[in-house]
Coordinates of C-alpha atoms and ligand atoms in Angstrom, one line a residue:
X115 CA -2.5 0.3 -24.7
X116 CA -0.8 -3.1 -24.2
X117 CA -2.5 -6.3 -25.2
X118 CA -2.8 -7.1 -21.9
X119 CA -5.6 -5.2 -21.2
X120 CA -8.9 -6.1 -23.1
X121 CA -10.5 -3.2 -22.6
X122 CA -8.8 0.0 -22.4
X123 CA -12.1 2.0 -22.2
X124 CA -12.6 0.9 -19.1
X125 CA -9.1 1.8 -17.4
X126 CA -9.8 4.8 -18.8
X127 CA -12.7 5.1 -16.7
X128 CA -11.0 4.3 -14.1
X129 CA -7.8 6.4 -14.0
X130 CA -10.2 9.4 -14.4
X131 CA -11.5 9.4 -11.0
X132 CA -8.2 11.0 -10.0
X133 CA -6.7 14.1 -9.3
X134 CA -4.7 15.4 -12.2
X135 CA -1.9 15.8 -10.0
X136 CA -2.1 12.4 -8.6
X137 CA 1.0 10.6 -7.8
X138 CA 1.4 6.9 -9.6
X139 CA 4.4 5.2 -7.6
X140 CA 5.9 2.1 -6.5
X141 CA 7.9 1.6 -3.0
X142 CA 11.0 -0.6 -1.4
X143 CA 12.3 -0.2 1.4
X144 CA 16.7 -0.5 2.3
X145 CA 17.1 -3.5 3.7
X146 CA 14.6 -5.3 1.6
X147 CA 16.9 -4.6 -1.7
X148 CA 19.8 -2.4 -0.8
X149 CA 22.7 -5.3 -0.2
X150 CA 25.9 -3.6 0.5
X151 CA 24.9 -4.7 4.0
X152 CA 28.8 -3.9 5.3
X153 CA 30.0 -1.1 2.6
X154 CA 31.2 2.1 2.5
X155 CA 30.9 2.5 6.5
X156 CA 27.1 1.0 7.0
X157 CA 26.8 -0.5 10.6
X158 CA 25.0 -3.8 11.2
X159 CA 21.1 -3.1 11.5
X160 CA 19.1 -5.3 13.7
X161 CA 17.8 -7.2 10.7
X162 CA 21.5 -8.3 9.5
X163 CA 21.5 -9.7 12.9
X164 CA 18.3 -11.4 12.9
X165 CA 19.2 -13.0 10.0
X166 CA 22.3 -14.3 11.2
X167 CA 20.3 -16.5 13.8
X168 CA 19.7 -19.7 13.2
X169 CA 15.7 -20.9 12.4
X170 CA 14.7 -17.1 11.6
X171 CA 14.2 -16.6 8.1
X172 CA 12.6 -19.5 6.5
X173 CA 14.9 -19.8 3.9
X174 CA 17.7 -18.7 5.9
X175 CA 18.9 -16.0 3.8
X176 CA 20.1 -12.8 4.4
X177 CA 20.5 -9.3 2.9
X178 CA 24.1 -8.9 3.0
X179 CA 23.2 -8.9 -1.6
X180 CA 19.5 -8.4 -1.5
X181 CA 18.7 -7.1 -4.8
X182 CA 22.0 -5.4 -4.9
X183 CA 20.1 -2.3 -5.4
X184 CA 23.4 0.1 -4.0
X185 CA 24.9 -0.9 -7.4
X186 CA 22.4 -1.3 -9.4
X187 CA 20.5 1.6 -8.5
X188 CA 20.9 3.4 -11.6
X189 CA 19.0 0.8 -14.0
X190 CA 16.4 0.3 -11.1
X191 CA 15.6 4.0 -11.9
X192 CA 15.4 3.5 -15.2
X193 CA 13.0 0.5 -15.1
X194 CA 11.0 3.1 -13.3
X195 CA 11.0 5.7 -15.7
X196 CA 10.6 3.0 -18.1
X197 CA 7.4 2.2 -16.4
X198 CA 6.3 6.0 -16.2
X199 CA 6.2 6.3 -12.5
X200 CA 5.8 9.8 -11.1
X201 CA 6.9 8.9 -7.6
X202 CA 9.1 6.8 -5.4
X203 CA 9.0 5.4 -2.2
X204 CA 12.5 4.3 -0.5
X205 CA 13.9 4.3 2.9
X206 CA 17.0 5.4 4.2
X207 CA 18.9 2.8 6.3
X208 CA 19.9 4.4 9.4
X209 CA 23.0 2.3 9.8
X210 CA 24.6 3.6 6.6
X211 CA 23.8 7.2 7.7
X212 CA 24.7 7.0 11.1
X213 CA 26.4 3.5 11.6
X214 CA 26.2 3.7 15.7
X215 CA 22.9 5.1 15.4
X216 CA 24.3 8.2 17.3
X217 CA 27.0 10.6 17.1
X218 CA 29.0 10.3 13.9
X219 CA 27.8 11.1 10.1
X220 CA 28.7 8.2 7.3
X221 CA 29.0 11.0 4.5
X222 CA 29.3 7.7 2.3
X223 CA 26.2 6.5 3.2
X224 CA 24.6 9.9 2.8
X225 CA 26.6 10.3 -0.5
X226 CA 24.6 7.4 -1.7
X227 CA 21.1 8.7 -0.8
X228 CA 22.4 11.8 -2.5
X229 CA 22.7 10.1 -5.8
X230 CA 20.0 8.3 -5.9
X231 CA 17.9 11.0 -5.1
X232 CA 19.7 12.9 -7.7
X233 CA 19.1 10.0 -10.5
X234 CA 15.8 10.3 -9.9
X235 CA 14.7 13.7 -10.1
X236 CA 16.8 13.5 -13.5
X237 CA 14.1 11.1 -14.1
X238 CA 11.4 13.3 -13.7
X239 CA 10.3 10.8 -10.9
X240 CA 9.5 12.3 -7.2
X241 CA 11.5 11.3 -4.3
X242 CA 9.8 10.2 -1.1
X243 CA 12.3 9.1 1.7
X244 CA 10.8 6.9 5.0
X245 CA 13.2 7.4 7.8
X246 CA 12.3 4.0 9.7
X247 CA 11.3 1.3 7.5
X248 CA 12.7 -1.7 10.5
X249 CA 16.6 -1.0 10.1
X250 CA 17.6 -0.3 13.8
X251 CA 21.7 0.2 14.0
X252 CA 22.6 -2.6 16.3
X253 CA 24.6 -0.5 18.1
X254 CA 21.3 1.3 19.8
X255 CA 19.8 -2.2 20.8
X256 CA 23.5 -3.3 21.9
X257 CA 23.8 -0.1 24.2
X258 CA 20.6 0.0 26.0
X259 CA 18.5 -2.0 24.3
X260 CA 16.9 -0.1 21.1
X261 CA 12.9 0.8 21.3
X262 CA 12.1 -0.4 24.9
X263 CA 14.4 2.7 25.9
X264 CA 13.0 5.8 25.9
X265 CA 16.7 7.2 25.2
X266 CA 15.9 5.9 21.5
X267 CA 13.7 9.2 21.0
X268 CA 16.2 12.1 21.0
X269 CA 18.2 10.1 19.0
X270 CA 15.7 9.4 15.8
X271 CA 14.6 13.2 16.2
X272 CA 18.5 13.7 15.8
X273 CA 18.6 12.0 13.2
X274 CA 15.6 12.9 11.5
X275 CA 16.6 16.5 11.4
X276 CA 20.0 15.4 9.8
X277 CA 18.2 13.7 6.9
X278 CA 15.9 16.9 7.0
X279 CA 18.2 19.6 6.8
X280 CA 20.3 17.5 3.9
X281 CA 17.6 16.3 1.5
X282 CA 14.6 18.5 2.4
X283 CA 15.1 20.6 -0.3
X284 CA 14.9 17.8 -2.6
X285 CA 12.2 15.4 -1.3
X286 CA 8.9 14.9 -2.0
X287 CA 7.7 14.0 1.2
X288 CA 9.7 12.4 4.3
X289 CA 7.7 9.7 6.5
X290 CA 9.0 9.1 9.9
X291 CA 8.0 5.4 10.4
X292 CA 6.8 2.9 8.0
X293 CA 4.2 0.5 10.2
X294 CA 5.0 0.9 14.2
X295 CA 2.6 -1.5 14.5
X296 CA 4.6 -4.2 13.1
X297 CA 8.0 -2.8 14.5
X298 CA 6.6 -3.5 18.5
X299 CA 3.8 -6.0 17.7
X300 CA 6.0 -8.6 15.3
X301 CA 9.5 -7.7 16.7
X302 CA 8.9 -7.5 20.5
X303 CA 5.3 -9.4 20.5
X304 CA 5.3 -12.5 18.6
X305 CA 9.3 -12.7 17.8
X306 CA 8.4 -12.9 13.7
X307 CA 11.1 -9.6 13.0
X308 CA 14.0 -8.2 14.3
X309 CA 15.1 -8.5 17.1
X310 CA 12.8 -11.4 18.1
X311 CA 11.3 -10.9 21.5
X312 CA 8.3 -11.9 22.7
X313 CA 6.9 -9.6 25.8
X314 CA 3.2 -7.5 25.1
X315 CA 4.3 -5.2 28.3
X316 CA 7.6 -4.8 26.1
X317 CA 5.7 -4.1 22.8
X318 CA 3.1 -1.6 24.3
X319 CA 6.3 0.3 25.7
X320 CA 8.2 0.4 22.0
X321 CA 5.1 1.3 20.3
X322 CA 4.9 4.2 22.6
X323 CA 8.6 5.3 21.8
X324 CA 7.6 4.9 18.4
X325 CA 5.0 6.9 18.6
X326 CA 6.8 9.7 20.3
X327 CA 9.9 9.6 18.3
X328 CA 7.7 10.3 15.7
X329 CA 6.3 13.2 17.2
X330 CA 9.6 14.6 18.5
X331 CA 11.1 13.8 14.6
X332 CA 8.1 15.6 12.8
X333 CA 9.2 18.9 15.7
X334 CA 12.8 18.7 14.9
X335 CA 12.1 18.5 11.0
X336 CA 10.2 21.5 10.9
X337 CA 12.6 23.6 12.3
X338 CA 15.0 23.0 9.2
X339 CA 12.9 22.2 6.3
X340 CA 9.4 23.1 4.1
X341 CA 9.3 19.2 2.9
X342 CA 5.7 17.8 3.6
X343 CA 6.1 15.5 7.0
X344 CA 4.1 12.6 7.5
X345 CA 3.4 8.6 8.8
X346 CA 3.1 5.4 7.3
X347 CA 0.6 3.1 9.4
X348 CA -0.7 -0.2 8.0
X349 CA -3.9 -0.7 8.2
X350 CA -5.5 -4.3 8.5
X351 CA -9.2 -3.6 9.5
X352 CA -10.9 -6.0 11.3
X353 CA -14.2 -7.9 9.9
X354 CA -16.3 -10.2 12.7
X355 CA -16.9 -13.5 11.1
X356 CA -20.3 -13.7 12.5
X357 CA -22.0 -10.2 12.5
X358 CA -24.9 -11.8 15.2
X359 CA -22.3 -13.4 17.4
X360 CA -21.4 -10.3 20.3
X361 CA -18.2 -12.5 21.1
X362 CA -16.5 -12.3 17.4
X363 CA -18.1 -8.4 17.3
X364 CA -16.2 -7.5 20.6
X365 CA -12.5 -9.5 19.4
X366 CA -12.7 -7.5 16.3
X367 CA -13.5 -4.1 17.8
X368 CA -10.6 -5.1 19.8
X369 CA -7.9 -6.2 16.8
X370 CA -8.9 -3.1 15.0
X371 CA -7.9 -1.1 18.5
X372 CA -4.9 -3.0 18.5
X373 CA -3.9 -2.2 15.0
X374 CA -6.1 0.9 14.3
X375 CA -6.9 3.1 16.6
X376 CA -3.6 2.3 18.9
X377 CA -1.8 4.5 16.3
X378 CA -4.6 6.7 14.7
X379 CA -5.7 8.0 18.0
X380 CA -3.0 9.4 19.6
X381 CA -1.5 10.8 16.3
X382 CA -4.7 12.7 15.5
X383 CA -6.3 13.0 18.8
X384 CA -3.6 13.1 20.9
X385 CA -4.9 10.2 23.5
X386 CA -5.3 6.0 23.3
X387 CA -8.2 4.5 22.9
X388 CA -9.4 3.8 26.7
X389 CA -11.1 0.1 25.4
X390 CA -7.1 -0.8 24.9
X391 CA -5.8 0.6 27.3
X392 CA -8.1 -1.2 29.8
X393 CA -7.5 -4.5 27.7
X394 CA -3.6 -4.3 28.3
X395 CA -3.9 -4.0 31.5
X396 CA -0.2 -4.2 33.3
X397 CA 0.8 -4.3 29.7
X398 CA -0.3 -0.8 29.0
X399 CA 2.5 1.4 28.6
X400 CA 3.9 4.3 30.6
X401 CA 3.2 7.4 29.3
X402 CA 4.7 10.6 31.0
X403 CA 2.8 14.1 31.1
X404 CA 3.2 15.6 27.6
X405 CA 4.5 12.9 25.6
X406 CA 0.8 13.0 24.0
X407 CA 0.6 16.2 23.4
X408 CA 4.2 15.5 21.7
X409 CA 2.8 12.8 19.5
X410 CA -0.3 14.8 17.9
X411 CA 1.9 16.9 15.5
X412 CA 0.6 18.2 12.6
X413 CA 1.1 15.9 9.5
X414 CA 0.9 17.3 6.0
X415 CA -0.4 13.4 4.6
X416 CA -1.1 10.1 6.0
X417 CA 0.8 6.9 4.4
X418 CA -1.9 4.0 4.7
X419 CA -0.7 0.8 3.6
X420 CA -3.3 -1.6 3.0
X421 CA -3.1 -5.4 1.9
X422 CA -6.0 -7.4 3.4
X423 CA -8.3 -7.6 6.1
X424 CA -8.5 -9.8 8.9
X425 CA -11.9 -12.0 9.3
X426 CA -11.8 -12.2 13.3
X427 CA -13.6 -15.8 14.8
X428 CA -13.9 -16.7 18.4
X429 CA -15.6 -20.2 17.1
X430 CA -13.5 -23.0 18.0
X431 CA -12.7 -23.8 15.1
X432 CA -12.0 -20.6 13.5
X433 CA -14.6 -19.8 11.0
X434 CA -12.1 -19.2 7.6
X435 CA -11.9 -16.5 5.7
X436 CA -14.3 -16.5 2.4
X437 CA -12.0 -15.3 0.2
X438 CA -14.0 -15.2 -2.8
X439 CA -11.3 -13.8 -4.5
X440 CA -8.5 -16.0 -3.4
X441 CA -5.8 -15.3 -1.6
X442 CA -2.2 -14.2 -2.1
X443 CA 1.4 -16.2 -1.3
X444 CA 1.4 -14.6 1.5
X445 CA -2.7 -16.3 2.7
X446 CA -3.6 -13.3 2.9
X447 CA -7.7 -12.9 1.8
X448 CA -8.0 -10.9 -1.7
X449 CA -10.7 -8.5 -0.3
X450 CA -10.6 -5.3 -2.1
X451 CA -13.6 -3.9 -0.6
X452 CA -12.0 -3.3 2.5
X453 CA -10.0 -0.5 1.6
X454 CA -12.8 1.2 0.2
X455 CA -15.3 1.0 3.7
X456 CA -11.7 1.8 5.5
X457 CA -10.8 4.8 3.7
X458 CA -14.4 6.4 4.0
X459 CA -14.2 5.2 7.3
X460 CA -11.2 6.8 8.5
X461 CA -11.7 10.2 6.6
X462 CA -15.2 10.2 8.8
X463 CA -13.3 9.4 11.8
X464 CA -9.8 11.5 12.0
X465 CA -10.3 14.1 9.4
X466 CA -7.0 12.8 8.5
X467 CA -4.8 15.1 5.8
X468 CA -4.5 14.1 2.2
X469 CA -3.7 10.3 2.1
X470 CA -1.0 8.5 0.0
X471 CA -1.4 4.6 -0.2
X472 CA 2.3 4.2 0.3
X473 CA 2.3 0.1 0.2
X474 CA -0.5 -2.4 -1.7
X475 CA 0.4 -5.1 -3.3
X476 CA 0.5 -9.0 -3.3
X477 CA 3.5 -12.0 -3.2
X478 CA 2.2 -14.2 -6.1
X479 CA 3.7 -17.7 -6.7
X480 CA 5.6 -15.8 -10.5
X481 CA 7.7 -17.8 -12.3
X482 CA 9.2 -16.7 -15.7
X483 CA 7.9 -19.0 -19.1
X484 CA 9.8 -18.5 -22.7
X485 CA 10.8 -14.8 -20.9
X486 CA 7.6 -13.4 -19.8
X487 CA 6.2 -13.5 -16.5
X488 CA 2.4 -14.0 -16.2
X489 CA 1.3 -12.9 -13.1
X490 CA -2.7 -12.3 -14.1
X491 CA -3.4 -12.8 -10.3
X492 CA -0.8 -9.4 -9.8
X493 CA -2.8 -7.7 -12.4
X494 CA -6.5 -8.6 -11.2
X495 CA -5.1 -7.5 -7.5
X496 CA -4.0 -4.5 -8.9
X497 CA -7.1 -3.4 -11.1
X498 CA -9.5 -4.6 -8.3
X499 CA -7.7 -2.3 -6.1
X500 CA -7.3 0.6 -7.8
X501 CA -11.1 0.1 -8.6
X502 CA -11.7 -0.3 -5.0
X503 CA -9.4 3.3 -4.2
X504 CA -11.8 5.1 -7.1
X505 CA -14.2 4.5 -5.1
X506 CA -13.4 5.8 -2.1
X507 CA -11.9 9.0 -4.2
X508 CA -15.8 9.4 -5.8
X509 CA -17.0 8.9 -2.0
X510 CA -14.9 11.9 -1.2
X511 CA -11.8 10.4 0.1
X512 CA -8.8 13.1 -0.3
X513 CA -6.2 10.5 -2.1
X514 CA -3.0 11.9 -3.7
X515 CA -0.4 9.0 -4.4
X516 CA -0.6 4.8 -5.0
X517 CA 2.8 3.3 -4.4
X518 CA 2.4 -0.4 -5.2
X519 CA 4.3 -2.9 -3.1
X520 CA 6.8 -3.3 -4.6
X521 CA 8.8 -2.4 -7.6
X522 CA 11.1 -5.6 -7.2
X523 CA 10.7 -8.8 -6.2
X524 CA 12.8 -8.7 -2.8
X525 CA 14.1 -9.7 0.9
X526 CA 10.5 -10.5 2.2
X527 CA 11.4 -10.3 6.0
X528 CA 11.4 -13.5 7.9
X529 CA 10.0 -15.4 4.9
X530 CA 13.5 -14.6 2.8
X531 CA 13.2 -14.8 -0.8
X532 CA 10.1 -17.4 -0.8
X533 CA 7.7 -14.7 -1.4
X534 CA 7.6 -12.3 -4.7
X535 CA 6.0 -9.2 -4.6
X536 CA 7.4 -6.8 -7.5
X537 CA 6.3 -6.0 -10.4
X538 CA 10.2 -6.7 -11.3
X539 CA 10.9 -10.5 -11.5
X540 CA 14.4 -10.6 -9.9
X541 CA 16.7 -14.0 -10.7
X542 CA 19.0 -13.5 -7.6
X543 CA 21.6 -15.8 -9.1
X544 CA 21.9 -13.2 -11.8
X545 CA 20.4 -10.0 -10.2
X546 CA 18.6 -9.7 -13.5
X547 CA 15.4 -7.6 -13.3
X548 CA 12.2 -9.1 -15.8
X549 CA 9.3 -6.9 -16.2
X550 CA 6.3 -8.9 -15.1
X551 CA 3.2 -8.9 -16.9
X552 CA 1.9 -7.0 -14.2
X553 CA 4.5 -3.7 -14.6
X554 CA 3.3 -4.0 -18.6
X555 CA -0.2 -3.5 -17.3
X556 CA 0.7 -0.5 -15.0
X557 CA 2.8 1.0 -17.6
X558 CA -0.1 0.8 -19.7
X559 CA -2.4 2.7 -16.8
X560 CA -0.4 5.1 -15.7
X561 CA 0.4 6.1 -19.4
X562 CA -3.6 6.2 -19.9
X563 CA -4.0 8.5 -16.4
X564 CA -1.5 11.0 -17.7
X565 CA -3.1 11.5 -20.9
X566 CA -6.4 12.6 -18.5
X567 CA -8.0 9.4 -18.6
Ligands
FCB67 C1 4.7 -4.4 4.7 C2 6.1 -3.9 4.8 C3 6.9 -4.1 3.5 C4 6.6 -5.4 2.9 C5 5.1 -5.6 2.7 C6 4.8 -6.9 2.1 O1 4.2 -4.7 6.0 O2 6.0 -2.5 5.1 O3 8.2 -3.9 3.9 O4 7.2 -6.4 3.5 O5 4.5 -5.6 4.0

């Protein structure tokens, strides 16, 4: 055990709450590290666009470079083995499959995903691929408009299937979508992400395409492979501030529809919830006969990914957030808690299939001193969470895989570089990678969890 951690006893405690077979992990997703934004055949994703627009990223960078990943891909794998991980979580970037998002194969782009695939299984490390992670080929928006169009839908099953029938065989698992919330709510709602429009009528409709393409892509995938299918929601559940005030009770019953129950229900119950439905009024989307039947597919796991919660006021002002335990770079409220009560929550609810927390994690303010980096706020998030996810486990949660956000520090959306989430400290100047603290710590649990605790 590393001196990091004063008491080993107790993480091995902790680790022993899992399943032997339990998958520790860490994720990324393309266009957060990849770089190599215009090689070997890629086309321009709605996110290299985005960032070409003035006033959108705060820093106004880009990810033409990123993390350079593309090249550097074979010493990121080995900082994971290094770190003992037994599973991965990437996405493919549809543009460097398919750079017009329809028609034509990149075999360069799939030669890539090939390798790295390849790399790690020599590893020993698990492979599991997200088709969607917020990369739209420009070319789809250009033609007619990208998710608003219900066109989009054949066209991600198409592509789905591709993936499928090349890398089944190999993968661990293959999510559809990573967070469809945040694709229609933060790119179509409230113009934060790619491609930066602001309609709720507009948002409802994507999030409906999203939801069937998923369905349609989960059909078409099963015809051509055995790989375990799946989705990746985020799941930000929603507290009232004031537990006696019916106002703040209602507006949270009504974010956690929003961000909740908007996905879970129709994926597992095959409807909407009627409360949202009724509270997007002309915004509600249009939804032929048989596109929910369409959506309910069976799933082999769920991917939650779960950061925070959000402490819902109608006071004028806002009541804040307590946040006892502080909060991340990001402001978002340390409440580890939250994940346990969800988790028991939504296992009473859905009778979901085994779950994988596919993204938790926090941006911490890092910076590196005589060659170390340390983050102690990265490590109590992490502990407190895992602490948190035992619990839930011993409350009879079925949990099978932790993939902590993220193994680099990387593009952080519209907020650039500013923000540093990885357990990797990446100088960008150099593209050097610095274990933080933090990976020393996990290195250090995960090595405890495979010797049984
Ligand atoms: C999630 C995204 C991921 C990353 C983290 C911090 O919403 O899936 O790409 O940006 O937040």
């Amino acid at each position: 055990m590393n001196a990091i951690d004063p008491n080993p006893s107790a993480l091995s405690d902790l680790s022993r709450v899992f399943r032997t077979d339990f998958q520790w992990g860490s994720a990324t997703s393309a266009a957060q590290i990849e770089g190599a934004a215009a090689l070997d055949g890629k086309g321009p994703s709605i996110w290299d666009r985005f960032c070409a627009e003035p006033g959108r990223i705060n820093d106004g960078s880009n990810i033409a470079i990123a993390c350079d990943h593309y090249h550097r891909y074979k010493n990121d794998v080995a900082l994971m083995k290094w770190m003992g991980l037994q599973a991965y979580r990437f996405s493919i970037a549809w543009p460097r499959v398919q750079p017009l998002g329809r028609g034509t194969w990149n075999e360069a782009g799939f030669a890539f995903y090939d390798r790295l695939i390849d790399e790690l299984l020599a590893a020993g490390i698990k492979p599991h691929a997200t088709l969607y992670h917020w990369d739209l080929p420009a070319a789809l928006h250009d033609e007619f408009d990208g998710w608003p169009s219900r066109q989009i839908v054949p066209l991600f099953a198409d592509y789905a299937a591709e993936v499928a029938r090349r890398f089944g065989d190999r993968l661990e698992s293959i999510s559809t979508l990573n967070e469809p919330w945040c694709v229609a709510t933060l790119g179509y709602e409230t113009a934060q992400f790619a491609p930066g429009q602001t309609s709720r009528a507009t948002a409802a409709q994507v999030s409906h395409h999203l939801l069937l393409a998923h369905g349609e892509a989960i059909k078409a995938m099963r015809a051509v492979t055995k790989c375990k299918l799946g989705i990746v929601l985020n799941h930000t559940p929603a507290f009232p501030a004031d537990n006696l005030r019916e106002d703040d009770r209602r507006a949270a019953r009504i974010d956690d529809g929003l961000n909740v129950r908007w996905y879970m229900d129709p994926v597992f119950r095959g409807q909407y919830p009627a409360d949202i439905i009724e509270h997007l009024g002309e915004d509600a989307p249009k939804i032929e006969e048989g596109d929910l039947a369409a959506i309910q597919q069976p799933l082999d796991f769920l991917g939650v990914n779960f950061y925070t919660r959000s402490f819902i006021s109608t006071q004028s002002p806002a009541l804040p957030a307590p946040g006892k335990q502080g909060f991340t770079d990001m402001g978002w409220e340390i409440y580890p808690k939250a994940l346990t009560q969800h988790l028991v929550r939504i296992t009473r609810e859905y009778s979901p299939p085994p779950i994988f927390i596919t993204e938790n994690g926090m941006a911490n303010a890092d910076t590196v001193v005589d060659g170390k980096v340390p983050d102690v706020e990265r490590i109590a998030y992490l502990r407190s969470h895992l602490q948190a996810l035992a619990s839930a486990v011993e409350l009879g949660v079925d949990v099978r895989g932790y993939f902590y956000w993220s193994l680099l520090d990387n593009f952080e959306w519209n907020s650039g570089y500013t923000k540093r989430f990885g357990l990797f400290h990446v100088d960008y100047a150099t593209q050097e990678r610095l274990a933080k603290d933090s990976a020393h710590w996990y290195r250090g649990f995960i090595e405890t969890a495979k010797a049984g605790g």
